[in-house]
Amino acid sequence: MTAVDPSTRKMVLKVIFVSLLLDLISFTFILPLFPKLLEFYRNSEVGPDSQSTLLARIIGGLNAYKAAFAKPIDSRYDIVLLGGALGSLFSLLQAVASPIIGHLSDKYGRRRALLASMAGNILSVLLWVMAVDFRTFLASRVVGGLSEGNVQLATAIATDISDENSRGSTMALIGACFSIAFTFGPALGAYLSSIATVAANPFATAAGVSLTLIVVETVYLYFSLPETLPNKTEKIAAKTATKPAGLTRTNSHFLLNLVHFSFLLFFSGMEFSLPFMTYDLFQYNSAQNGRLLGFVGLVASILQGGVTRRLPPLLTVRIGVSACLLAFALLGRISTVGSLYLAATCLATTSATVVSGLNTLSSFEASEGERGGKLGILRSWGQLGRGLGPILFTSVYWWAGREVAYGMGALGILGVTILAFAGLKSPPGSVKKKTTKSEKKEL
């Protein structure tokens, strides 16, 4: 690839970091609010006299689904099941939209695609602000699922401005945004939900602040983000300098997509089941689960800032899937809070490594003109796994119990681990050369 001026790279990285942090903090506001938010809609729309509402029909379908299980499922889980269904819907919509957003960014440029995505995000959060009924709230989730492209486009931009040696550390920076946002965003969202401003929508304050962050992010991107797609920034040079001397593919995109899909299929199922398990074993409430997730986010951000960015991408993936395998084995057998937090440390290690490592590996297997599309397809397969995982995993959890569910999850992650160790290889240039410094001295 053509070298990017260091000052330009530093400036673009700053823009990516700030915008992605704003985006993810806004996105995580709603996570701790789902139970009370959906309870609010259920109390106002589900009852003997309101069986015709959309939410009443959905709750009826969930009750029929629960009735299929051998062991009874407490009605307190109705809201969590509904929240999981909405989360799966969002991920499945992302699976559809991500390849399209990626290909559009390859054709029209990263900046234009990102600004268009932000317009959809603004509409999504605006609908949430106005969501006095469940139908409007559902519309906001659908619009958000179809338009959210900040993460994948930030990844594509980071790849555009990074050479082979710095790409891994740049991807880790994006991962750090996730960890920081998931450490502080949910707590801030929970606090804002306690401030009532609109009686018809008790969560309007949190939604309004989320909207403000998204608008500020969009304005910041409009004025600060340059175009980074090489064939847009090098119109003349592209005719002679593109077509990199035969891009050598080390890992097939099929294998990378398979690993991403399989990993998130099991990992997301475990993530979603964690609050159920902590309630059943330790009678954890929302605040205790929030502290547990905050611990995971904090450890992950420390690892990404100090360790992950210095490691080759393939090594980060292998460390992450191994830690995930250990977490599954622990969660199927734990009986103390101490062992729970040991498993949470393994989960934090997994969160800090696998996805950023796979994104980096995929970027090495794509030329400049197809990078957005390839990364979009990778994200699409991951979101498909994230959409199906909670439904499948919790079904096994309720049908056969914790030990069987986590045992099956461990077997699945063992398969992913075998693929990571036996199938994936390090692309040329992904491992930093130790001789670089001495070579520079000679020059």
GROMACS .gro file of C-alpha atoms in nm:
model
  443
    1MET     CA    1   0.000   0.000   0.000
    2THR     CA    2   0.101   0.364  -0.048
    3ALA     CA    3   0.255   0.515   0.266
    4VAL     CA    4   0.037   0.756   0.463
    5ASP     CA    5   0.193   1.070   0.603
    6PRO     CA    6   0.254   1.015   0.981
    7SER     CA    7   0.080   1.339   1.078
    8THR     CA    8  -0.225   1.246   0.867
    9ARG     CA    9  -0.234   0.897   1.018
   10LYS     CA   10  -0.217   1.039   1.370
   11MET     CA   11  -0.496   1.286   1.297
   12VAL     CA   12  -0.724   1.021   1.141
   13LEU     CA   13  -0.663   0.782   1.430
   14LYS     CA   14  -0.766   1.054   1.672
   15VAL     CA   15  -1.087   1.116   1.476
   16ILE     CA   16  -1.164   0.743   1.466
   17PHE     CA   17  -1.103   0.700   1.837
   18VAL     CA   18  -1.314   0.999   1.946
   19SER     CA   19  -1.602   0.925   1.707
   20LEU     CA   20  -1.612   0.553   1.786
   21LEU     CA   21  -1.602   0.622   2.158
   22LEU     CA   22  -1.897   0.862   2.127
   23ASP     CA   23  -2.083   0.610   1.911
   24LEU     CA   24  -2.028   0.314   2.143
   25ILE     CA   25  -2.105   0.504   2.464
   26SER     CA   26  -2.432   0.616   2.304
   27PHE     CA   27  -2.497   0.257   2.191
   28THR     CA   28  -2.435   0.109   2.539
   29PHE     CA   29  -2.672   0.352   2.716
   30ILE     CA   30  -2.965   0.126   2.640
   31LEU     CA   31  -2.814  -0.206   2.752
   32PRO     CA   32  -2.895  -0.185   3.126
   33LEU     CA   33  -3.229  -0.018   3.050
   34PHE     CA   34  -3.379  -0.303   2.848
   35PRO     CA   35  -3.551  -0.481   3.142
   36LYS     CA   36  -3.723  -0.171   3.284
   37LEU     CA   37  -3.784  -0.022   2.939
   38LEU     CA   38  -3.958  -0.334   2.812
   39GLU     CA   39  -4.141  -0.373   3.144
   40PHE     CA   40  -4.275  -0.020   3.097
   41TYR     CA   41  -4.413  -0.110   2.752
   42ARG     CA   42  -4.552  -0.442   2.879
   43ASN     CA   43  -4.736  -0.277   3.166
   44SER     CA   44  -4.896  -0.024   2.933
   45GLU     CA   45  -4.966  -0.247   2.631
   46VAL     CA   46  -5.014  -0.605   2.753
   47GLY     CA   47  -5.328  -0.701   2.942
   48PRO     CA   48  -5.674  -0.856   2.906
   49ASP     CA   49  -5.800  -0.557   2.708
   50SER     CA   50  -5.497  -0.512   2.483
   51GLN     CA   51  -5.436  -0.847   2.317
   52SER     CA   52  -5.432  -0.685   1.972
   53THR     CA   53  -5.118  -0.476   2.030
   54LEU     CA   54  -4.792  -0.579   1.865
   55LEU     CA   55  -4.620  -0.634   2.199
   56ALA     CA   56  -4.906  -0.851   2.328
   57ARG     CA   57  -4.875  -1.077   2.023
   58ILE     CA   58  -4.497  -1.101   2.067
   59ILE     CA   59  -4.531  -1.188   2.438
   60GLY     CA   60  -4.785  -1.453   2.342
   61GLY     CA   61  -4.535  -1.606   2.100
   62LEU     CA   62  -4.263  -1.606   2.366
   63ASN     CA   63  -4.497  -1.779   2.611
   64ALA     CA   64  -4.568  -2.049   2.353
   65TYR     CA   65  -4.191  -2.087   2.304
   66LYS     CA   66  -4.138  -2.121   2.682
   67ALA     CA   67  -4.411  -2.385   2.704
   68ALA     CA   68  -4.203  -2.613   2.478
   69PHE     CA   69  -3.935  -2.658   2.745
   70ALA     CA   70  -3.931  -2.956   2.979
   71LYS     CA   71  -3.849  -2.742   3.283
   72PRO     CA   72  -4.071  -2.444   3.368
   73ILE     CA   73  -3.931  -2.098   3.300
   74ASP     CA   74  -4.016  -1.832   3.558
   75SER     CA   75  -4.227  -1.544   3.422
   76ARG     CA   76  -3.960  -1.301   3.547
   77TYR     CA   77  -3.759  -1.410   3.244
   78ASP     CA   78  -4.025  -1.287   3.000
   79ILE     CA   79  -3.862  -0.945   2.977
   80VAL     CA   80  -3.513  -1.092   2.939
   81LEU     CA   81  -3.636  -1.324   2.664
   82LEU     CA   82  -3.791  -1.028   2.487
   83GLY     CA   83  -3.470  -0.827   2.527
   84GLY     CA   84  -3.272  -1.119   2.387
   85ALA     CA   85  -3.509  -1.144   2.092
   86LEU     CA   86  -3.461  -0.772   2.018
   87GLY     CA   87  -3.085  -0.811   2.050
   88SER     CA   88  -3.092  -1.101   1.805
   89LEU     CA   89  -3.307  -0.897   1.565
   90PHE     CA   90  -3.053  -0.612   1.573
   91SER     CA   91  -2.763  -0.850   1.502
   92LEU     CA   92  -2.946  -1.027   1.220
   93LEU     CA   93  -3.026  -0.693   1.057
   94GLN     CA   94  -2.657  -0.603   1.090
   95ALA     CA   95  -2.572  -0.930   0.916
   96VAL     CA   96  -2.779  -0.814   0.619
   97ALA     CA   97  -2.659  -0.453   0.617
   98SER     CA   98  -2.285  -0.492   0.686
   99PRO     CA   99  -2.177  -0.629   0.345
  100ILE     CA  100  -2.383  -0.361   0.168
  101ILE     CA  101  -2.231  -0.081   0.376
  102GLY     CA  102  -1.884  -0.223   0.316
  103HIS     CA  103  -1.925  -0.247  -0.062
  104LEU     CA  104  -2.070   0.106  -0.077
  105SER     CA  105  -1.766   0.235   0.111
  106ASP     CA  106  -1.538   0.068  -0.147
  107LYS     CA  107  -1.732   0.232  -0.429
  108TYR     CA  108  -1.812   0.579  -0.294
  109GLY     CA  109  -1.553   0.624  -0.019
  110ARG     CA  110  -1.535   0.567   0.356
  111ARG     CA  111  -1.629   0.924   0.451
  112ARG     CA  112  -1.949   0.933   0.246
  113ALA     CA  113  -2.059   0.587   0.362
  114LEU     CA  114  -1.990   0.673   0.726
  115LEU     CA  115  -2.185   1.000   0.712
  116ALA     CA  116  -2.479   0.819   0.549
  117SER     CA  117  -2.464   0.558   0.825
  118MET     CA  118  -2.464   0.834   1.087
  119ALA     CA  119  -2.779   0.983   0.933
  120GLY     CA  120  -2.950   0.647   0.990
  121ASN     CA  121  -2.821   0.636   1.347
  122ILE     CA  122  -2.963   0.981   1.417
  123LEU     CA  123  -3.304   0.872   1.287
  124SER     CA  124  -3.286   0.555   1.499
  125VAL     CA  125  -3.213   0.739   1.826
  126LEU     CA  126  -3.466   1.011   1.740
  127LEU     CA  127  -3.731   0.739   1.717
  128TRP     CA  128  -3.624   0.615   2.060
  129VAL     CA  129  -3.667   0.966   2.203
  130MET     CA  130  -4.023   0.968   2.066
  131ALA     CA  131  -4.100   0.605   2.156
  132VAL     CA  132  -4.408   0.634   2.379
  133ASP     CA  133  -4.519   0.291   2.252
  134PHE     CA  134  -4.342  -0.037   2.175
  135ARG     CA  135  -4.408  -0.015   1.801
  136THR     CA  136  -4.204   0.305   1.773
  137PHE     CA  137  -3.927   0.160   1.990
  138LEU     CA  138  -3.912  -0.149   1.769
  139ALA     CA  139  -3.888   0.076   1.462
  140SER     CA  140  -3.589   0.253   1.620
  141ARG     CA  141  -3.411  -0.082   1.667
  142VAL     CA  142  -3.484  -0.187   1.308
  143VAL     CA  143  -3.353   0.142   1.165
  144GLY     CA  144  -3.046   0.118   1.391
  145GLY     CA  145  -2.974  -0.241   1.287
  146LEU     CA  146  -2.991  -0.154   0.918
  147SER     CA  147  -2.785   0.167   0.939
  148GLU     CA  148  -2.515   0.110   1.205
  149GLY     CA  149  -2.182   0.101   1.020
  150ASN     CA  150  -1.947   0.297   1.240
  151VAL     CA  151  -1.751  -0.001   1.372
  152GLN     CA  152  -1.685  -0.172   1.040
  153LEU     CA  153  -1.608   0.156   0.861
  154ALA     CA  154  -1.373   0.265   1.141
  155THR     CA  155  -1.199  -0.071   1.094
  156ALA     CA  156  -1.172  -0.014   0.718
  157ILE     CA  157  -1.039   0.341   0.771
  158ALA     CA  158  -0.783   0.216   1.023
  159THR     CA  159  -0.668  -0.040   0.767
  160ASP     CA  160  -0.643   0.225   0.494
  161ILE     CA  161  -0.401   0.438   0.697
  162SER     CA  162  -0.192   0.159   0.854
  163ASP     CA  163   0.096  -0.037   0.710
  164GLU     CA  164   0.144  -0.405   0.780
  165ASN     CA  165   0.354  -0.350   1.092
  166SER     CA  166   0.118  -0.105   1.261
  167ARG     CA  167  -0.213  -0.262   1.162
  168GLY     CA  168  -0.246  -0.488   1.465
  169SER     CA  169  -0.191  -0.205   1.713
  170THR     CA  170  -0.440   0.013   1.523
  171MET     CA  171  -0.707  -0.259   1.540
  172ALA     CA  172  -0.639  -0.295   1.913
  173LEU     CA  173  -0.711   0.077   1.950
  174ILE     CA  174  -1.057   0.017   1.805
  175GLY     CA  175  -1.104  -0.274   2.045
  176ALA     CA  176  -1.006  -0.047   2.334
  177CYS     CA  177  -1.295   0.184   2.241
  178PHE     CA  178  -1.533  -0.108   2.296
  179SER     CA  179  -1.389  -0.188   2.636
  180ILE     CA  180  -1.393   0.173   2.756
  181ALA     CA  181  -1.749   0.227   2.630
  182PHE     CA  182  -1.879  -0.095   2.787
  183THR     CA  183  -1.709  -0.004   3.116
  184PHE     CA  184  -1.871   0.339   3.152
  185GLY     CA  185  -2.163   0.359   2.903
  186PRO     CA  186  -2.410   0.124   3.078
  187ALA     CA  187  -2.357   0.292   3.417
  188LEU     CA  188  -2.414   0.635   3.265
  189GLY     CA  189  -2.726   0.510   3.086
  190ALA     CA  190  -2.863   0.367   3.411
  191TYR     CA  191  -2.803   0.700   3.588
  192LEU     CA  192  -2.972   0.902   3.313
  193SER     CA  193  -3.275   0.673   3.321
  194SER     CA  194  -3.338   0.786   3.680
  195ILE     CA  195  -3.394   1.144   3.559
  196ALA     CA  196  -3.755   1.173   3.443
  197THR     CA  197  -3.831   1.451   3.196
  198VAL     CA  198  -4.119   1.313   2.984
  199ALA     CA  199  -4.398   1.123   3.159
  200ALA     CA  200  -4.501   0.935   2.844
  201ASN     CA  201  -4.142   0.811   2.794
  202PRO     CA  202  -3.949   0.772   3.123
  203PHE     CA  203  -3.631   0.696   2.928
  204ALA     CA  204  -3.639   1.012   2.718
  205THR     CA  205  -3.349   1.167   2.913
  206ALA     CA  206  -3.113   0.879   2.834
  207ALA     CA  207  -3.238   0.875   2.475
  208GLY     CA  208  -3.193   1.253   2.445
  209VAL     CA  209  -2.833   1.242   2.569
  210SER     CA  210  -2.767   0.949   2.334
  211LEU     CA  211  -2.907   1.156   2.046
  212THR     CA  212  -2.687   1.450   2.145
  213LEU     CA  213  -2.376   1.230   2.138
  214ILE     CA  214  -2.465   1.093   1.794
  215VAL     CA  215  -2.527   1.441   1.651
  216VAL     CA  216  -2.200   1.571   1.798
  217GLU     CA  217  -2.021   1.269   1.651
  218THR     CA  218  -2.172   1.331   1.307
  219VAL     CA  219  -2.074   1.699   1.305
  220TYR     CA  220  -1.724   1.609   1.424
  221LEU     CA  221  -1.684   1.351   1.146
  222TYR     CA  222  -1.815   1.594   0.882
  223PHE     CA  223  -1.556   1.858   0.966
  224SER     CA  224  -1.263   1.640   1.074
  225LEU     CA  225  -1.256   1.314   0.878
  226PRO     CA  226  -1.079   1.316   0.539
  227GLU     CA  227  -1.133   1.050   0.277
  228THR     CA  228  -0.894   0.756   0.331
  229LEU     CA  229  -0.990   0.514   0.055
  230PRO     CA  230  -0.676   0.497  -0.163
  231ASN     CA  231  -0.850   0.497  -0.501
  232LYS     CA  232  -1.030   0.816  -0.398
  233THR     CA  233  -0.724   0.994  -0.264
  234GLU     CA  234  -0.486   0.891  -0.543
  235LYS     CA  235  -0.688   0.932  -0.859
  236ILE     CA  236  -0.391   0.962  -1.088
  237ALA     CA  237  -0.140   0.741  -0.911
  238ALA     CA  238  -0.396   0.465  -0.880
  239LYS     CA  239  -0.376   0.389  -1.250
  240THR     CA  240  -0.012   0.296  -1.224
  241ALA     CA  241   0.043   0.215  -0.859
  242THR     CA  242  -0.260   0.003  -0.769
  243LYS     CA  243  -0.280  -0.367  -0.832
  244PRO     CA  244  -0.035  -0.458  -0.564
  245ALA     CA  245   0.212  -0.708  -0.697
  246GLY     CA  246  -0.017  -1.001  -0.677
  247LEU     CA  247  -0.179  -1.010  -0.336
  248THR     CA  248  -0.082  -1.343  -0.179
  249ARG     CA  249  -0.366  -1.487   0.026
  250THR     CA  250  -0.251  -1.675   0.334
  251ASN     CA  251  -0.595  -1.743   0.483
  252SER     CA  252  -0.911  -1.785   0.278
  253HIS     CA  253  -1.194  -1.548   0.357
  254PHE     CA  254  -1.419  -1.853   0.390
  255LEU     CA  255  -1.205  -1.983   0.679
  256LEU     CA  256  -1.189  -1.641   0.849
  257ASN     CA  257  -1.566  -1.597   0.816
  258LEU     CA  258  -1.625  -1.950   0.949
  259VAL     CA  259  -1.406  -1.886   1.255
  260HIS     CA  260  -1.577  -1.551   1.320
  261PHE     CA  261  -1.927  -1.697   1.287
  262SER     CA  262  -1.853  -2.005   1.498
  263PHE     CA  263  -1.677  -1.809   1.770
  264LEU     CA  264  -1.953  -1.550   1.813
  265LEU     CA  265  -2.224  -1.818   1.790
  266PHE     CA  266  -2.099  -1.975   2.114
  267PHE     CA  267  -1.947  -1.667   2.280
  268SER     CA  268  -2.260  -1.451   2.243
  269GLY     CA  269  -2.475  -1.735   2.377
  270MET     CA  270  -2.256  -1.753   2.685
  271GLU     CA  271  -2.267  -1.372   2.726
  272PHE     CA  272  -2.645  -1.367   2.713
  273SER     CA  273  -2.687  -1.658   2.957
  274LEU     CA  274  -2.451  -1.510   3.217
  275PRO     CA  275  -2.715  -1.300   3.403
  276PHE     CA  276  -2.942  -1.606   3.427
  277MET     CA  277  -2.662  -1.818   3.566
  278THR     CA  278  -2.548  -1.561   3.823
  279TYR     CA  279  -2.909  -1.521   3.940
  280ASP     CA  280  -2.963  -1.896   3.972
  281LEU     CA  281  -2.632  -1.962   4.150
  282PHE     CA  282  -2.568  -1.646   4.352
  283GLN     CA  283  -2.902  -1.456   4.340
  284TYR     CA  284  -2.727  -1.163   4.170
  285ASN     CA  285  -2.931  -0.849   4.106
  286SER     CA  286  -2.885  -0.598   3.822
  287ALA     CA  287  -2.629  -0.391   4.014
  288GLN     CA  288  -2.413  -0.696   4.090
  289ASN     CA  289  -2.430  -0.810   3.728
  290GLY     CA  290  -2.338  -0.456   3.625
  291ARG     CA  291  -2.027  -0.469   3.845
  292LEU     CA  292  -1.933  -0.804   3.694
  293LEU     CA  293  -1.964  -0.670   3.339
  294GLY     CA  294  -1.777  -0.354   3.442
  295PHE     CA  295  -1.493  -0.573   3.568
  296VAL     CA  296  -1.484  -0.755   3.232
  297GLY     CA  297  -1.473  -0.424   3.043
  298LEU     CA  298  -1.201  -0.279   3.264
  299VAL     CA  299  -0.973  -0.582   3.233
  300ALA     CA  300  -1.032  -0.598   2.857
  301SER     CA  301  -0.943  -0.229   2.812
  302ILE     CA  302  -0.620  -0.274   3.012
  303LEU     CA  303  -0.526  -0.576   2.801
  304GLN     CA  304  -0.602  -0.399   2.473
  305GLY     CA  305  -0.410  -0.089   2.570
  306GLY     CA  306  -0.103  -0.267   2.705
  307VAL     CA  307  -0.083  -0.615   2.556
  308THR     CA  308  -0.303  -0.690   2.254
  309ARG     CA  309  -0.175  -0.406   2.035
  310ARG     CA  310   0.181  -0.539   2.070
  311LEU     CA  311   0.101  -0.897   1.967
  312PRO     CA  312   0.073  -1.046   1.614
  313PRO     CA  313  -0.294  -1.087   1.515
  314LEU     CA  314  -0.286  -1.465   1.485
  315LEU     CA  315  -0.139  -1.499   1.834
  316THR     CA  316  -0.411  -1.273   1.977
  317VAL     CA  317  -0.681  -1.491   1.819
  318ARG     CA  318  -0.524  -1.808   1.956
  319ILE     CA  319  -0.489  -1.662   2.306
  320GLY     CA  320  -0.849  -1.541   2.296
  321VAL     CA  321  -1.011  -1.867   2.186
  322SER     CA  322  -0.802  -2.060   2.441
  323ALA     CA  323  -0.920  -1.824   2.717
  324CYS     CA  324  -1.279  -1.868   2.595
  325LEU     CA  325  -1.246  -2.246   2.612
  326LEU     CA  326  -1.123  -2.216   2.972
  327ALA     CA  327  -1.413  -1.981   3.056
  328PHE     CA  328  -1.669  -2.232   2.927
  329ALA     CA  329  -1.508  -2.511   3.128
  330LEU     CA  330  -1.515  -2.297   3.444
  331LEU     CA  331  -1.872  -2.167   3.403
  332GLY     CA  332  -2.008  -2.520   3.375
  333ARG     CA  333  -1.865  -2.608   3.716
  334ILE     CA  334  -1.831  -2.292   3.929
  335SER     CA  335  -1.980  -2.272   4.276
  336THR     CA  336  -1.810  -1.963   4.427
  337VAL     CA  337  -1.794  -1.593   4.343
  338GLY     CA  338  -1.415  -1.618   4.322
  339SER     CA  339  -1.434  -1.878   4.045
  340LEU     CA  340  -1.696  -1.663   3.872
  341TYR     CA  341  -1.454  -1.372   3.856
  342LEU     CA  342  -1.177  -1.604   3.736
  343ALA     CA  343  -1.404  -1.703   3.448
  344ALA     CA  344  -1.483  -1.333   3.393
  345THR     CA  345  -1.109  -1.263   3.359
  346CYS     CA  346  -1.095  -1.527   3.085
  347LEU     CA  347  -1.395  -1.361   2.917
  348ALA     CA  348  -1.219  -1.024   2.935
  349THR     CA  349  -0.913  -1.178   2.768
  350THR     CA  350  -1.137  -1.317   2.494
  351SER     CA  351  -1.312  -0.982   2.444
  352ALA     CA  352  -0.976  -0.806   2.414
  353THR     CA  353  -0.834  -1.035   2.148
  354VAL     CA  354  -1.039  -1.248   1.913
  355VAL     CA  355  -1.251  -1.005   1.710
  356SER     CA  356  -0.977  -0.743   1.669
  357GLY     CA  357  -0.732  -1.019   1.569
  358LEU     CA  358  -0.972  -1.161   1.309
  359ASN     CA  359  -1.036  -0.813   1.167
  360THR     CA  360  -0.661  -0.761   1.131
  361LEU     CA  361  -0.609  -1.099   0.964
  362SER     CA  362  -0.895  -1.031   0.722
  363SER     CA  363  -0.750  -0.692   0.629
  364PHE     CA  364  -0.425  -0.862   0.521
  365GLU     CA  365  -0.621  -1.081   0.279
  366ALA     CA  366  -0.789  -0.794   0.091
  367SER     CA  367  -0.658  -0.541  -0.158
  368GLU     CA  368  -0.724  -0.170  -0.112
  369GLY     CA  369  -1.027  -0.162  -0.342
  370GLU     CA  370  -1.212  -0.453  -0.179
  371ARG     CA  371  -1.122  -0.406   0.187
  372GLY     CA  372  -1.449  -0.246   0.295
  373GLY     CA  373  -1.654  -0.522   0.136
  374LYS     CA  374  -1.444  -0.805   0.277
  375LEU     CA  375  -1.450  -0.657   0.629
  376GLY     CA  376  -1.824  -0.603   0.591
  377ILE     CA  377  -1.877  -0.969   0.501
  378LEU     CA  378  -1.661  -1.076   0.796
  379ARG     CA  379  -1.875  -0.860   1.027
  380SER     CA  380  -2.191  -0.996   0.865
  381TRP     CA  381  -2.100  -1.356   0.949
  382GLY     CA  382  -2.008  -1.250   1.301
  383GLN     CA  383  -2.340  -1.072   1.348
  384LEU     CA  384  -2.524  -1.379   1.218
  385GLY     CA  385  -2.353  -1.583   1.489
  386ARG     CA  386  -2.432  -1.313   1.746
  387GLY     CA  387  -2.797  -1.317   1.638
  388LEU     CA  388  -2.842  -1.694   1.657
  389GLY     CA  389  -2.621  -1.766   1.959
  390PRO     CA  390  -2.842  -1.637   2.243
  391ILE     CA  391  -3.152  -1.815   2.112
  392LEU     CA  392  -2.979  -2.151   2.064
  393PHE     CA  393  -2.767  -2.139   2.380
  394THR     CA  394  -3.045  -2.038   2.618
  395SER     CA  395  -3.270  -2.304   2.464
  396VAL     CA  396  -3.016  -2.572   2.560
  397TYR     CA  397  -2.962  -2.403   2.900
  398TRP     CA  398  -3.331  -2.425   2.990
  399TRP     CA  399  -3.389  -2.761   2.826
  400ALA     CA  400  -3.091  -2.953   2.962
  401GLY     CA  401  -2.935  -2.740   3.238
  402ARG     CA  402  -2.622  -2.536   3.296
  403GLU     CA  403  -2.367  -2.818   3.283
  404VAL     CA  404  -2.491  -2.953   2.950
  405ALA     CA  405  -2.517  -2.605   2.793
  406TYR     CA  406  -2.168  -2.495   2.889
  407GLY     CA  407  -2.030  -2.841   2.809
  408MET     CA  408  -2.171  -2.818   2.455
  409GLY     CA  409  -2.039  -2.462   2.431
  410ALA     CA  410  -1.694  -2.583   2.534
  411LEU     CA  411  -1.703  -2.846   2.259
  412GLY     CA  412  -1.799  -2.580   2.005
  413ILE     CA  413  -1.520  -2.346   2.113
  414LEU     CA  414  -1.279  -2.642   2.109
  415GLY     CA  415  -1.361  -2.676   1.738
  416VAL     CA  416  -1.293  -2.304   1.689
  417THR     CA  417  -0.965  -2.342   1.878
  418ILE     CA  418  -0.858  -2.627   1.650
  419LEU     CA  419  -0.936  -2.411   1.346
  420ALA     CA  420  -0.734  -2.121   1.494
  421PHE     CA  421  -0.430  -2.336   1.567
  422ALA     CA  422  -0.439  -2.578   1.273
  423GLY     CA  423  -0.611  -2.377   1.000
  424LEU     CA  424  -0.517  -2.009   1.033
  425LYS     CA  425  -0.169  -1.887   0.942
  426SER     CA  426   0.021  -1.561   0.992
  427PRO     CA  427   0.015  -1.345   0.674
  428PRO     CA  428   0.347  -1.201   0.556
  429GLY     CA  429   0.410  -0.872   0.733
  430SER     CA  430   0.177  -0.944   1.026
  431VAL     CA  431   0.469  -1.035   1.253
  432LYS     CA  432   0.697  -0.745   1.333
  433LYS     CA  433   1.056  -0.801   1.233
  434LYS     CA  434   1.307  -0.786   1.515
  435THR     CA  435   1.576  -0.657   1.281
  436THR     CA  436   1.399  -0.335   1.197
  437LYS     CA  437   1.581  -0.119   1.453
  438SER     CA  438   1.927  -0.241   1.356
  439GLU     CA  439   1.848  -0.196   0.990
  440LYS     CA  440   1.744   0.163   1.059
  441LYS     CA  441   2.072   0.228   1.243
  442GLU     CA  442   2.269   0.102   0.945
  443LEU     CA  443   2.080   0.341   0.720
   0.00000   0.00000   0.00000
